[in-house]
Amino acid sequence: MFSAAAHRLAAELPDGAYVANLCQDRLNFSIAFAAAVLRGQISLMTSDRSPERLRLLAERFPGTYVLTDEAEPGNPLRQHVMRAAFDLTGVQSPNPIIPVDRLAAVVFTSGSTGEPVGHRKLWGALVERSRDAARRFRVGLARPTAIVGMVPPQHMYGFETTVLLPLHSNATVWCGTAFFPSDVEAALAAMAAPRVLVTTPLQIRAVLQAGVELPALHRVISATAPLFADMAAEAEQRWQTEVCEIFGATEVGSIASRRTIEGDLWTTYPRVRVRPGELDEEVVVTGPFATPFPISDRVDAPDSAHFRLLGRRTDLLKLGGRRASLAGLNRILAEIDGVVDGLFVPPADPDTTPTARMAAFVVAPDRTPDDILAALRTRIDPVFLPRRVVKVDRLPRNDVGKLPEQALAALRAQLDRA
Amino acid sequence: MPLDTHALAERDVAQLLVEALHLEISPDEIDPTEKLFGDGLGLDSIDALEIALAISRTYGFELKSDDARNLEVFASLRSLTQHIATHRTK
């Protein structure tokens, strides 16, 4: 039936080399993605659905249209709204053979200039990772498995685990909303065992703290941010399950996994290998159908199939599972009208304080903090919006225009005091 | 059924938001009709989880996505307060 719906939608899609899939509902998103593949259209996957982002995509990928399940009034591009129900009588739905080197999707991250960087996903790589995940976590192999995902389908992690994985395994995905702890309780109860919960550390914490009772869980999979062993242990104990993590990056997709309580050693997926990179403590990941890519953390790799993470490289920020370049954010801030100079200050302990937020200092004599915030709101991912924008007369830069450590520490102290 | 305890004031819920989210404003500064998410107060989905937790602890009931979306519970401090007042068990 899924296949029939995808074929039916594929026949209705407008022409266009590129399609921005903005479907809100997980099932619609999946059908839309499959339909685009059938039409040979390349799916642009962006979590940022602002008019500015869509215009930018259309500039870079001429002919882009929006495919969605709820009409978006602010959308500046051509739009196709998929219907809620399909008449599937008489639809032929042969299982297509898709070449491994077909470009199926482009997924975006923020680059150091603040502009989105697109990462090409070949069909072969997507299928390979799905099958690896299915085997590694024993999902949808011999028996059908139910998956409840608390992550959006546009983000690489949600895309792999809740859209692609069911296409290549015997898994069923919950397509209702599963965001609050009470939703998750209801969703899991509605699905038959064995059940897998696909989630993030923040959401595991929320579900644990809410104290909701979960039915028997085959496995919990977590990704997008480090999961601490004590929380994993509590989840394993409370929910009588195994808690595993996937390590990956939008650029390369999922590459490794571990069972969190077993320690800090990650095991790569089959045929994914790590080899030394150019910088100290750097490794480059290689895998079938994927471009070699350096992992952005500092890494120690005892062999080509295992590694440990040693800490982050300093320009890269991660908040709420989203990534940004600090240099990129600062550039965006400085380019706002009326901002003479500006600086984002990241939170001191983002991994241990889930609601930690950025702060920003600006030199902007004629603008108010609210003005700055409004300008930022249209330019950056909401999770990086500063909780406070502090106006100052000048930033304590040194002779070569840099902000020395002491000056940064003093700025931080100013935030704590105020 | 709403409890027959002190009436739930918008300020009580504003206080909960400020404390749960470590907002750097006072509860009185939250306009009861201003948007909570996106523009206005500028909260996001991570904040939504924290709010759900705080509501569960303080008022004894669980937020559900269907309620939150369908009834526009999160539209403003006013709508959130009304939702809590209707569903609280403590």
PDB file of C-alpha atoms in Angstrom, chain B residues 15-72:
ATOM      1  CA  GLN B  15       6.729  32.006  37.311  1.00  0.00           C
ATOM      2  CA  LEU B  16       6.881  28.346  36.316  1.00  0.00           C
ATOM      3  CA  LEU B  17       8.142  29.252  32.835  1.00  0.00           C
ATOM      4  CA  VAL B  18      10.821  31.584  34.182  1.00  0.00           C
ATOM      5  CA  GLU B  19      12.077  29.004  36.672  1.00  0.00           C
ATOM      6  CA  ALA B  20      11.916  25.938  34.450  1.00  0.00           C
ATOM      7  CA  LEU B  21      13.613  27.643  31.499  1.00  0.00           C
ATOM      8  CA  HIS B  22      16.002  29.895  33.433  1.00  0.00           C
ATOM      9  CA  LEU B  23      14.631  32.902  31.599  1.00  0.00           C
ATOM     10  CA  GLU B  24      16.389  36.141  32.341  1.00  0.00           C
ATOM     11  CA  ILE B  25      13.231  38.165  32.794  1.00  0.00           C
ATOM     12  CA  SER B  26      10.743  38.472  35.604  1.00  0.00           C
ATOM     13  CA  PRO B  27       7.350  36.719  35.377  1.00  0.00           C
ATOM     14  CA  ASP B  28       5.572  40.074  35.140  1.00  0.00           C
ATOM     15  CA  GLU B  29       7.384  40.801  31.891  1.00  0.00           C
ATOM     16  CA  ILE B  30       5.590  38.016  30.033  1.00  0.00           C
ATOM     17  CA  ASP B  31       2.638  39.557  28.234  1.00  0.00           C
ATOM     18  CA  PRO B  32      -0.291  37.125  28.692  1.00  0.00           C
ATOM     19  CA  THR B  33      -1.321  37.382  25.039  1.00  0.00           C
ATOM     20  CA  GLU B  34       2.135  37.382  23.434  1.00  0.00           C
ATOM     21  CA  LYS B  35       3.241  34.316  21.478  1.00  0.00           C
ATOM     22  CA  LEU B  36       5.315  31.857  23.503  1.00  0.00           C
ATOM     23  CA  PHE B  37       6.957  30.005  20.609  1.00  0.00           C
ATOM     24  CA  GLY B  38       8.765  31.376  17.584  1.00  0.00           C
ATOM     25  CA  ASP B  39       8.294  35.128  17.888  1.00  0.00           C
ATOM     26  CA  GLY B  40       7.217  36.716  21.129  1.00  0.00           C
ATOM     27  CA  LEU B  41       8.953  34.944  23.991  1.00  0.00           C
ATOM     28  CA  GLY B  42      10.990  32.929  21.491  1.00  0.00           C
ATOM     29  CA  LEU B  43      10.720  29.459  23.020  1.00  0.00           C
ATOM     30  CA  ASP B  44      11.432  26.305  21.026  1.00  0.00           C
ATOM     31  CA  SER B  45      10.785  22.581  21.183  1.00  0.00           C
ATOM     32  CA  ILE B  46      13.496  21.934  23.765  1.00  0.00           C
ATOM     33  CA  ASP B  47      11.749  24.408  26.026  1.00  0.00           C
ATOM     34  CA  ALA B  48       8.474  22.602  25.349  1.00  0.00           C
ATOM     35  CA  LEU B  49       9.887  19.440  26.905  1.00  0.00           C
ATOM     36  CA  GLU B  50      11.066  21.324  29.980  1.00  0.00           C
ATOM     37  CA  ILE B  51       7.678  22.993  30.323  1.00  0.00           C
ATOM     38  CA  ALA B  52       5.922  19.624  30.098  1.00  0.00           C
ATOM     39  CA  LEU B  53       8.114  18.323  32.876  1.00  0.00           C
ATOM     40  CA  ALA B  54       7.546  21.327  35.106  1.00  0.00           C
ATOM     41  CA  ILE B  55       3.780  21.127  34.549  1.00  0.00           C
ATOM     42  CA  SER B  56       3.806  17.431  35.358  1.00  0.00           C
ATOM     43  CA  ARG B  57       5.653  18.036  38.619  1.00  0.00           C
ATOM     44  CA  THR B  58       3.747  21.113  39.716  1.00  0.00           C
ATOM     45  CA  TYR B  59       0.248  20.440  38.424  1.00  0.00           C
ATOM     46  CA  GLY B  60       0.203  16.688  38.211  1.00  0.00           C
ATOM     47  CA  PHE B  61      -0.824  16.016  34.603  1.00  0.00           C
ATOM     48  CA  GLU B  62       0.921  15.179  31.343  1.00  0.00           C
ATOM     49  CA  LEU B  63       0.936  17.391  28.268  1.00  0.00           C
ATOM     50  CA  LYS B  64       0.124  15.563  25.043  1.00  0.00           C
ATOM     51  CA  SER B  65       1.082  16.630  21.527  1.00  0.00           C
ATOM     52  CA  ASP B  66      -2.504  16.360  20.307  1.00  0.00           C
ATOM     53  CA  ASP B  67      -3.731  18.771  22.982  1.00  0.00           C
ATOM     54  CA  ALA B  68      -0.806  21.110  22.464  1.00  0.00           C
ATOM     55  CA  ARG B  69      -1.456  21.333  18.740  1.00  0.00           C
ATOM     56  CA  ASN B  70      -5.203  21.112  18.487  1.00  0.00           C
ATOM     57  CA  LEU B  71      -6.153  23.456  21.266  1.00  0.00           C
ATOM     58  CA  GLU B  72      -3.333  25.922  20.683  1.00  0.00           C
TER      59      GLU B  72
END
